[in-house]
Amino acid sequence: QSVLTQPPSVSAAPGQKVTISCSGSSSNIGNNYVSWYQQLPGTAPKLLIYDNNKRPSGIPDRFSGSKSGRSATLGITGLQTGDEADYYCGTWDSSLNAVVFGGGTKLTVL
Amino acid sequence: VQLQQSGPGLVKPSQTLSLTCAISGDSVSSNSAAWNWIRQSPSRGLEWLGGTYYRSKWSNNYALSVKSRITINPDTSKNQFSLQLDSVTPEDTAVYYCVRDPNGDIGFDIWGQGTMVTVSS
């Protein structure tokens, strides 16, 4: 069981918007930066968002991140079939003194 | 920046898993980056194992779940870092990744290609 909680799956139609939630506690999300990763089948995870809401160069602005209290959210607009992947949130946990991840959310673009 | 992993894909139970990650385009002695190992399996998902970093001196952080069995060492002469996991069991079967955190804020931006390690006799 993961320290951070994500929905197992979400789905939406091409062109639509989807949000993926990540909930934690005051020892992790509540007081530390959150990052988000996209993992396509058979590949390593790819950084989409860091420091809650910053995008690395090359990541389109269709991807956005936000944080409020003990929860974080990844938003994806203008969905494309190529966005079908697993998405993970991650952060530092100050009580565990460790990096923790969510269990992952599978995005299906119908 | 690229990370190139090397090491065996099959390890016998009770033996030591050893992997190396060669860094190009950055330095293992960087004063801002941290160098980590993360593994992934269907049963455990993404699991951070630990990392090493240099801030005037070398330091390590290890996950509690493997703290008694893990060693992560930098090798400045070869600009690489390594993972050793002792006394492995089939539960250690996973894809292992070496990963860069450029600013120490848990934004893992560069990942190695991954090594599937199977623990089996």
Short mmCIF file of N, CA, C and O in Angstrom, two decimals, chain B:
data_model
loop_
_atom_site.label_atom_id
_atom_site.label_comp_id
_atom_site.label_asym_id
_atom_site.label_seq_id
_atom_site.Cartn_x
_atom_site.Cartn_y
_atom_site.Cartn_z
N VAL B 1 22.55 15.21 -20.59
CA VAL B 1 22.92 14.32 -19.49
C VAL B 1 22.35 12.94 -19.76
O VAL B 1 21.18 12.81 -20.16
N GLN B 2 23.18 11.93 -19.57
CA GLN B 2 22.72 10.54 -19.74
C GLN B 2 23.24 9.68 -18.61
O GLN B 2 24.32 9.92 -18.08
N LEU B 3 22.44 8.68 -18.26
CA LEU B 3 22.82 7.69 -17.27
C LEU B 3 22.79 6.32 -17.94
O LEU B 3 21.77 5.94 -18.53
N GLN B 4 23.90 5.58 -17.84
CA GLN B 4 24.01 4.28 -18.48
C GLN B 4 24.23 3.23 -17.40
O GLN B 4 25.27 3.22 -16.73
N GLN B 5 23.27 2.32 -17.27
CA GLN B 5 23.33 1.29 -16.24
C GLN B 5 24.02 0.04 -16.75
O GLN B 5 23.93 -0.30 -17.94
N SER B 6 24.67 -0.67 -15.84
CA SER B 6 25.25 -1.96 -16.18
C SER B 6 25.19 -2.86 -14.95
O SER B 6 25.19 -2.39 -13.82
N GLY B 7 25.14 -4.17 -15.23
CA GLY B 7 25.08 -5.14 -14.15
C GLY B 7 24.26 -6.35 -14.56
O GLY B 7 23.53 -6.29 -15.57
N PRO B 8 24.35 -7.43 -13.80
CA PRO B 8 23.66 -8.67 -14.17
C PRO B 8 22.16 -8.60 -14.00
O PRO B 8 21.64 -7.88 -13.14
N GLY B 9 21.47 -9.38 -14.83
CA GLY B 9 20.02 -9.43 -14.77
C GLY B 9 19.49 -10.59 -13.94
O GLY B 9 18.29 -10.69 -13.73
N LEU B 10 20.39 -11.44 -13.48
CA LEU B 10 19.98 -12.61 -12.70
C LEU B 10 20.89 -12.74 -11.48
O LEU B 10 22.12 -12.73 -11.62
N VAL B 11 20.28 -12.82 -10.31
CA VAL B 11 21.03 -12.96 -9.06
C VAL B 11 20.41 -14.09 -8.26
O VAL B 11 19.17 -14.21 -8.20
N LYS B 12 21.25 -14.90 -7.63
CA LYS B 12 20.73 -16.01 -6.83
C LYS B 12 20.29 -15.52 -5.45
O LYS B 12 20.85 -14.56 -4.91
N PRO B 13 19.28 -16.16 -4.89
CA PRO B 13 18.85 -15.79 -3.52
C PRO B 13 20.01 -15.87 -2.55
O PRO B 13 20.87 -16.74 -2.66
N SER B 14 20.02 -14.92 -1.61
CA SER B 14 21.02 -14.75 -0.55
C SER B 14 22.30 -14.07 -1.05
O SER B 14 23.16 -13.71 -0.23
N GLN B 15 22.44 -13.88 -2.36
CA GLN B 15 23.64 -13.22 -2.88
C GLN B 15 23.45 -11.71 -2.94
O GLN B 15 22.43 -11.19 -2.50
N THR B 16 24.45 -11.01 -3.49
CA THR B 16 24.44 -9.55 -3.55
C THR B 16 24.13 -9.07 -4.95
O THR B 16 24.76 -9.50 -5.92
N LEU B 17 23.17 -8.17 -5.05
CA LEU B 17 22.83 -7.49 -6.30
C LEU B 17 23.75 -6.28 -6.45
O LEU B 17 23.85 -5.46 -5.52
N SER B 18 24.42 -6.18 -7.59
CA SER B 18 25.34 -5.05 -7.82
C SER B 18 25.05 -4.42 -9.17
O SER B 18 25.08 -5.11 -10.19
N LEU B 19 24.80 -3.12 -9.17
CA LEU B 19 24.56 -2.37 -10.40
C LEU B 19 25.41 -1.09 -10.37
O LEU B 19 25.69 -0.54 -9.31
N THR B 20 25.78 -0.64 -11.57
CA THR B 20 26.56 0.58 -11.71
C THR B 20 25.86 1.52 -12.66
O THR B 20 25.21 1.07 -13.62
N CYS B 21 26.00 2.81 -12.41
CA CYS B 21 25.38 3.84 -13.25
C CYS B 21 26.44 4.85 -13.66
O CYS B 21 26.97 5.59 -12.81
N ALA B 22 26.78 4.87 -14.93
CA ALA B 22 27.78 5.80 -15.45
C ALA B 22 27.11 7.09 -15.89
O ALA B 22 26.11 7.06 -16.60
N ILE B 23 27.70 8.21 -15.47
CA ILE B 23 27.11 9.53 -15.72
C ILE B 23 27.89 10.21 -16.84
O ILE B 23 29.12 10.28 -16.81
N SER B 24 27.16 10.77 -17.81
CA SER B 24 27.77 11.63 -18.82
C SER B 24 27.00 12.93 -18.88
O SER B 24 25.78 12.94 -18.80
N GLY B 25 27.73 14.04 -18.96
CA GLY B 25 27.09 15.34 -19.05
C GLY B 25 26.86 16.02 -17.70
O GLY B 25 26.34 17.12 -17.65
N ASP B 26 27.22 15.38 -16.62
CA ASP B 26 27.12 15.95 -15.27
C ASP B 26 28.20 15.27 -14.44
O ASP B 26 28.93 14.40 -14.91
N SER B 27 28.30 15.69 -13.18
CA SER B 27 29.31 15.13 -12.31
C SER B 27 28.68 14.52 -11.07
O SER B 27 27.77 15.12 -10.46
N VAL B 28 29.16 13.35 -10.69
CA VAL B 28 28.67 12.73 -9.47
C VAL B 28 29.00 13.61 -8.26
O VAL B 28 28.33 13.53 -7.23
N SER B 29 30.00 14.47 -8.40
CA SER B 29 30.42 15.37 -7.31
C SER B 29 29.71 16.72 -7.35
O SER B 29 30.11 17.64 -6.64
N SER B 30 28.70 16.85 -8.17
CA SER B 30 27.92 18.08 -8.25
C SER B 30 27.47 18.54 -6.86
O SER B 30 27.07 17.71 -6.03
N ASN B 31 27.52 19.84 -6.63
CA ASN B 31 27.08 20.39 -5.34
C ASN B 31 25.58 20.63 -5.26
O ASN B 31 25.08 21.07 -4.22
N SER B 32 24.86 20.30 -6.33
CA SER B 32 23.41 20.51 -6.31
C SER B 32 22.62 19.23 -6.54
O SER B 32 21.50 19.10 -6.06
N ALA B 33 23.20 18.29 -7.27
CA ALA B 33 22.44 17.09 -7.64
C ALA B 33 22.54 16.00 -6.57
O ALA B 33 23.44 15.98 -5.74
N ALA B 34 21.56 15.10 -6.61
CA ALA B 34 21.60 13.87 -5.83
C ALA B 34 21.40 12.71 -6.79
O ALA B 34 20.68 12.83 -7.79
N TRP B 35 22.05 11.61 -6.48
CA TRP B 35 22.07 10.45 -7.39
C TRP B 35 21.40 9.28 -6.68
O TRP B 35 21.84 8.86 -5.62
N ASN B 36 20.35 8.75 -7.29
CA ASN B 36 19.45 7.85 -6.61
C ASN B 36 19.27 6.52 -7.34
O ASN B 36 19.53 6.41 -8.55
N TRP B 37 18.78 5.54 -6.59
CA TRP B 37 18.32 4.28 -7.16
C TRP B 37 16.85 4.09 -6.79
O TRP B 37 16.46 4.26 -5.62
N ILE B 38 16.04 3.77 -7.80
CA ILE B 38 14.62 3.54 -7.65
C ILE B 38 14.30 2.22 -8.34
O ILE B 38 14.86 1.93 -9.40
N ARG B 39 13.46 1.41 -7.75
CA ARG B 39 13.06 0.17 -8.40
C ARG B 39 11.56 0.14 -8.59
O ARG B 39 10.82 0.85 -7.94
N GLN B 40 11.12 -0.75 -9.48
CA GLN B 40 9.69 -0.85 -9.81
C GLN B 40 9.31 -2.29 -10.03
O GLN B 40 9.95 -3.01 -10.81
N SER B 41 8.29 -2.72 -9.34
CA SER B 41 7.75 -4.06 -9.53
C SER B 41 6.23 -3.97 -9.49
O SER B 41 5.68 -3.02 -8.93
N PRO B 42 5.54 -4.95 -10.08
CA PRO B 42 4.06 -4.92 -10.05
C PRO B 42 3.51 -4.92 -8.62
O PRO B 42 2.51 -4.27 -8.35
N SER B 43 4.19 -5.61 -7.71
CA SER B 43 3.65 -5.73 -6.35
C SER B 43 3.97 -4.51 -5.48
O SER B 43 3.19 -4.18 -4.59
N ARG B 44 5.08 -3.83 -5.73
CA ARG B 44 5.52 -2.74 -4.85
C ARG B 44 5.47 -1.37 -5.52
O ARG B 44 5.72 -0.35 -4.89
N GLY B 45 5.15 -1.33 -6.83
CA GLY B 45 5.11 -0.06 -7.54
C GLY B 45 6.48 0.58 -7.61
O GLY B 45 7.51 -0.10 -7.62
N LEU B 46 6.50 1.92 -7.66
CA LEU B 46 7.77 2.65 -7.64
C LEU B 46 8.26 2.74 -6.20
O LEU B 46 7.53 3.20 -5.32
N GLU B 47 9.49 2.32 -5.98
CA GLU B 47 10.05 2.31 -4.63
C GLU B 47 11.44 2.95 -4.65
O GLU B 47 12.36 2.43 -5.28
N TRP B 48 11.59 4.06 -3.95
CA TRP B 48 12.89 4.71 -3.83
C TRP B 48 13.75 3.91 -2.86
O TRP B 48 13.29 3.57 -1.76
N LEU B 49 14.98 3.60 -3.24
CA LEU B 49 15.86 2.81 -2.41
C LEU B 49 16.85 3.67 -1.63
O LEU B 49 17.20 3.39 -0.48
N GLY B 50 17.33 4.73 -2.27
CA GLY B 50 18.29 5.58 -1.60
C GLY B 50 19.06 6.42 -2.58
O GLY B 50 18.87 6.32 -3.79
N GLY B 51 19.92 7.27 -2.02
CA GLY B 51 20.70 8.15 -2.88
C GLY B 51 21.98 8.61 -2.20
O GLY B 51 22.17 8.42 -0.99
N THR B 52 22.85 9.22 -3.01
CA THR B 52 24.10 9.79 -2.51
C THR B 52 24.26 11.19 -3.09
O THR B 52 23.78 11.46 -4.19
N TYR B 53 24.90 12.06 -2.32
CA TYR B 53 25.10 13.42 -2.81
C TYR B 53 26.30 14.05 -2.10
O TYR B 53 26.68 13.62 -1.00
N TYR B 54 26.86 15.08 -2.76
CA TYR B 54 28.05 15.76 -2.23
C TYR B 54 27.70 17.21 -1.93
O TYR B 54 27.25 17.95 -2.81
N ARG B 55 27.88 17.60 -0.67
CA ARG B 55 27.72 18.99 -0.23
C ARG B 55 28.89 19.29 0.70
O ARG B 55 28.74 19.27 1.92
N SER B 56 30.03 19.50 0.15
CA SER B 56 31.28 19.65 0.91
C SER B 56 31.77 18.31 1.47
O SER B 56 32.97 18.15 1.74
N LYS B 57 30.87 17.38 1.69
CA LYS B 57 31.23 16.01 2.06
C LYS B 57 30.15 15.09 1.50
O LYS B 57 29.05 15.54 1.16
N TRP B 58 30.47 13.80 1.44
CA TRP B 58 29.51 12.83 0.90
C TRP B 58 28.51 12.41 1.97
O TRP B 58 28.88 12.19 3.13
N SER B 59 27.25 12.27 1.53
CA SER B 59 26.18 11.80 2.41
C SER B 59 25.31 10.81 1.65
O SER B 59 25.25 10.85 0.42
N ASN B 60 24.65 9.94 2.39
CA ASN B 60 23.71 8.98 1.83
C ASN B 60 22.38 9.02 2.58
O ASN B 60 22.34 9.32 3.77
N ASN B 61 21.31 8.72 1.84
CA ASN B 61 20.00 8.48 2.44
C ASN B 61 19.53 7.13 1.95
O ASN B 61 19.65 6.83 0.76
N TYR B 62 18.97 6.34 2.84
CA TYR B 62 18.47 5.02 2.46
C TYR B 62 17.05 4.83 2.95
O TYR B 62 16.67 5.30 4.02
N ALA B 63 16.24 4.11 2.15
CA ALA B 63 14.90 3.74 2.58
C ALA B 63 14.98 2.75 3.75
O ALA B 63 15.84 1.85 3.77
N LEU B 64 14.08 2.93 4.70
CA LEU B 64 14.08 2.06 5.89
C LEU B 64 13.92 0.59 5.53
O LEU B 64 14.50 -0.29 6.17
N SER B 65 13.17 0.33 4.46
CA SER B 65 12.86 -1.06 4.09
C SER B 65 14.10 -1.84 3.67
O SER B 65 14.10 -3.07 3.72
N VAL B 66 15.16 -1.15 3.24
CA VAL B 66 16.38 -1.84 2.78
C VAL B 66 17.62 -1.37 3.50
O VAL B 66 18.74 -1.76 3.16
N LYS B 67 17.47 -0.53 4.51
CA LYS B 67 18.60 0.16 5.13
C LYS B 67 19.69 -0.78 5.64
O LYS B 67 20.88 -0.47 5.60
N SER B 68 19.30 -1.96 6.11
CA SER B 68 20.28 -2.89 6.65
C SER B 68 21.04 -3.65 5.57
O SER B 68 22.03 -4.32 5.85
N ARG B 69 20.59 -3.53 4.30
CA ARG B 69 21.16 -4.36 3.23
C ARG B 69 21.77 -3.55 2.09
O ARG B 69 22.34 -4.13 1.18
N ILE B 70 21.63 -2.22 2.12
CA ILE B 70 21.96 -1.43 0.93
C ILE B 70 23.22 -0.60 1.14
O ILE B 70 23.49 -0.13 2.27
N THR B 71 23.98 -0.45 0.05
CA THR B 71 25.09 0.50 0.02
C THR B 71 25.07 1.19 -1.34
O THR B 71 25.02 0.52 -2.38
N ILE B 72 25.12 2.51 -1.34
CA ILE B 72 25.24 3.30 -2.56
C ILE B 72 26.55 4.08 -2.45
O ILE B 72 26.74 4.83 -1.49
N ASN B 73 27.43 3.88 -3.42
CA ASN B 73 28.75 4.51 -3.38
C ASN B 73 29.01 5.32 -4.62
O ASN B 73 28.78 4.84 -5.74
N PRO B 74 29.55 6.53 -4.45
CA PRO B 74 30.02 7.28 -5.62
C PRO B 74 31.44 6.85 -5.99
O PRO B 74 32.20 6.40 -5.12
N ASP B 75 31.75 6.96 -7.26
CA ASP B 75 33.12 6.69 -7.74
C ASP B 75 33.53 7.89 -8.57
O ASP B 75 33.18 8.01 -9.74
N THR B 76 34.25 8.80 -7.94
CA THR B 76 34.59 10.06 -8.63
C THR B 76 35.58 9.84 -9.76
O THR B 76 35.57 10.57 -10.75
N SER B 77 36.42 8.82 -9.66
CA SER B 77 37.43 8.58 -10.70
C SER B 77 36.78 8.15 -12.02
O SER B 77 37.31 8.42 -13.09
N LYS B 78 35.62 7.50 -11.92
CA LYS B 78 34.93 7.04 -13.14
C LYS B 78 33.63 7.81 -13.38
O LYS B 78 32.90 7.50 -14.32
N ASN B 79 33.33 8.78 -12.55
CA ASN B 79 32.09 9.56 -12.63
C ASN B 79 30.88 8.64 -12.71
O ASN B 79 30.08 8.68 -13.67
N GLN B 80 30.73 7.82 -11.71
CA GLN B 80 29.61 6.89 -11.66
C GLN B 80 29.22 6.63 -10.21
O GLN B 80 29.92 7.08 -9.29
N PHE B 81 28.12 5.94 -10.02
CA PHE B 81 27.75 5.51 -8.68
C PHE B 81 27.15 4.12 -8.76
O PHE B 81 26.71 3.68 -9.83
N SER B 82 27.15 3.43 -7.65
CA SER B 82 26.78 2.03 -7.67
C SER B 82 25.76 1.70 -6.59
O SER B 82 25.58 2.44 -5.61
N LEU B 83 25.10 0.58 -6.81
CA LEU B 83 24.13 0.03 -5.85
C LEU B 83 24.57 -1.37 -5.47
O LEU B 83 24.89 -2.18 -6.35
N GLN B 84 24.61 -1.63 -4.18
CA GLN B 84 24.79 -3.00 -3.69
C GLN B 84 23.64 -3.32 -2.74
O GLN B 84 23.37 -2.56 -1.81
N LEU B 85 22.97 -4.44 -3.02
CA LEU B 85 21.88 -4.88 -2.16
C LEU B 85 22.19 -6.31 -1.74
O LEU B 85 22.25 -7.21 -2.57
N ASP B 86 22.41 -6.48 -0.46
CA ASP B 86 22.83 -7.78 0.07
C ASP B 86 21.64 -8.70 0.37
O ASP B 86 20.51 -8.24 0.53
N SER B 87 21.95 -9.97 0.47
CA SER B 87 20.99 -10.98 0.93
C SER B 87 19.65 -10.87 0.22
O SER B 87 18.59 -10.77 0.84
N VAL B 88 19.70 -10.89 -1.10
CA VAL B 88 18.47 -10.69 -1.87
C VAL B 88 17.56 -11.90 -1.78
O VAL B 88 18.00 -13.04 -1.56
N THR B 89 16.27 -11.63 -1.94
CA THR B 89 15.23 -12.66 -2.00
C THR B 89 14.41 -12.44 -3.26
O THR B 89 14.56 -11.39 -3.91
N PRO B 90 13.53 -13.36 -3.61
CA PRO B 90 12.69 -13.15 -4.80
C PRO B 90 11.88 -11.84 -4.74
O PRO B 90 11.54 -11.29 -5.79
N GLU B 91 11.61 -11.31 -3.54
CA GLU B 91 10.89 -10.05 -3.42
C GLU B 91 11.69 -8.86 -3.95
O GLU B 91 11.13 -7.78 -4.17
N ASP B 92 12.98 -9.05 -4.15
CA ASP B 92 13.82 -7.98 -4.71
C ASP B 92 13.81 -7.99 -6.24
O ASP B 92 14.47 -7.16 -6.87
N THR B 93 13.09 -8.91 -6.83
CA THR B 93 12.94 -8.93 -8.29
C THR B 93 12.19 -7.69 -8.74
O THR B 93 11.09 -7.40 -8.27
N ALA B 94 12.80 -6.93 -9.65
CA ALA B 94 12.23 -5.65 -10.06
C ALA B 94 13.05 -5.07 -11.20
O ALA B 94 14.14 -5.56 -11.51
N VAL B 95 12.53 -4.00 -11.80
CA VAL B 95 13.33 -3.17 -12.69
C VAL B 95 14.00 -2.09 -11.84
O VAL B 95 13.32 -1.39 -11.09
N TYR B 96 15.31 -2.00 -11.95
CA TYR B 96 16.08 -1.03 -11.17
C TYR B 96 16.50 0.12 -12.08
O TYR B 96 17.01 -0.10 -13.18
N TYR B 97 16.30 1.35 -11.58
CA TYR B 97 16.67 2.56 -12.32
C TYR B 97 17.65 3.39 -11.49
O TYR B 97 17.45 3.57 -10.29
N CYS B 98 18.67 3.94 -12.16
CA CYS B 98 19.44 5.01 -11.53
C CYS B 98 18.85 6.33 -12.03
O CYS B 98 18.42 6.43 -13.20
N VAL B 99 18.83 7.32 -11.16
CA VAL B 99 18.06 8.53 -11.42
C VAL B 99 18.76 9.76 -10.86
O VAL B 99 19.29 9.72 -9.74
N ARG B 100 18.74 10.86 -11.61
CA ARG B 100 19.29 12.13 -11.13
C ARG B 100 18.19 13.02 -10.58
O ARG B 100 17.12 13.15 -11.18
N ASP B 101 18.47 13.65 -9.45
CA ASP B 101 17.65 14.72 -8.90
C ASP B 101 18.53 15.97 -8.95
O ASP B 101 19.40 16.13 -8.10
N PRO B 102 18.32 16.86 -9.90
CA PRO B 102 19.29 17.94 -10.13
C PRO B 102 19.40 18.96 -9.01
O PRO B 102 20.44 19.60 -8.87
N ASN B 103 18.34 19.14 -8.24
CA ASN B 103 18.34 20.19 -7.22
C ASN B 103 18.02 19.68 -5.83
O ASN B 103 17.83 20.49 -4.92
N GLY B 104 17.93 18.38 -5.68
CA GLY B 104 17.64 17.84 -4.35
C GLY B 104 16.23 18.11 -3.87
O GLY B 104 15.97 18.11 -2.66
N ASP B 105 15.28 18.34 -4.81
CA ASP B 105 13.90 18.62 -4.40
C ASP B 105 12.92 17.57 -4.91
O ASP B 105 11.73 17.84 -5.07
N ILE B 106 13.43 16.36 -5.16
CA ILE B 106 12.62 15.22 -5.58
C ILE B 106 11.94 15.48 -6.93
O ILE B 106 10.78 15.16 -7.14
N GLY B 107 12.72 16.11 -7.84
CA GLY B 107 12.29 16.19 -9.22
C GLY B 107 13.26 15.34 -10.03
O GLY B 107 14.33 15.81 -10.42
N PHE B 108 12.92 14.09 -10.25
CA PHE B 108 13.85 13.15 -10.89
C PHE B 108 13.79 13.34 -12.40
O PHE B 108 12.88 12.84 -13.05
N ASP B 109 14.77 14.04 -12.96
CA ASP B 109 14.66 14.45 -14.35
C ASP B 109 15.36 13.54 -15.35
O ASP B 109 14.99 13.53 -16.52
N ILE B 110 16.37 12.83 -14.93
CA ILE B 110 17.10 11.94 -15.84
C ILE B 110 17.08 10.53 -15.24
O ILE B 110 17.48 10.34 -14.08
N TRP B 111 16.64 9.56 -16.06
CA TRP B 111 16.54 8.18 -15.64
C TRP B 111 17.44 7.31 -16.52
O TRP B 111 17.55 7.55 -17.73
N GLY B 112 18.05 6.31 -15.90
CA GLY B 112 18.77 5.31 -16.69
C GLY B 112 17.78 4.45 -17.46
O GLY B 112 16.56 4.59 -17.31
N GLN B 113 18.31 3.57 -18.27
CA GLN B 113 17.45 2.77 -19.15
C GLN B 113 16.71 1.67 -18.40
O GLN B 113 15.77 1.06 -18.93
N GLY B 114 17.09 1.41 -17.16
CA GLY B 114 16.45 0.36 -16.38
C GLY B 114 17.13 -0.99 -16.58
O GLY B 114 17.55 -1.31 -17.69
N THR B 115 17.23 -1.74 -15.51
CA THR B 115 17.77 -3.10 -15.55
C THR B 115 16.78 -4.03 -14.86
O THR B 115 16.47 -3.83 -13.69
N MET B 116 16.28 -5.00 -15.61
CA MET B 116 15.39 -5.99 -15.01
C MET B 116 16.26 -6.99 -14.26
O MET B 116 17.08 -7.69 -14.88
N VAL B 117 16.11 -7.05 -12.94
CA VAL B 117 16.88 -7.98 -12.12
C VAL B 117 15.93 -9.03 -11.57
O VAL B 117 14.93 -8.70 -10.91
N THR B 118 16.23 -10.27 -11.85
CA THR B 118 15.45 -11.40 -11.35
C THR B 118 16.25 -12.14 -10.30
O THR B 118 17.43 -12.45 -10.52
N VAL B 119 15.63 -12.37 -9.15
CA VAL B 119 16.27 -13.14 -8.08
C VAL B 119 15.71 -14.56 -8.13
O VAL B 119 14.54 -14.78 -7.82
N SER B 120 16.54 -15.48 -8.56
CA SER B 120 16.10 -16.86 -8.72
C SER B 120 17.30 -17.79 -8.74
O SER B 120 18.39 -17.41 -9.21
N SER B 121 17.09 -18.99 -8.24
CA SER B 121 18.17 -19.98 -8.27
C SER B 121 18.17 -20.74 -9.58
O SER B 121 19.05 -21.56 -9.84
#
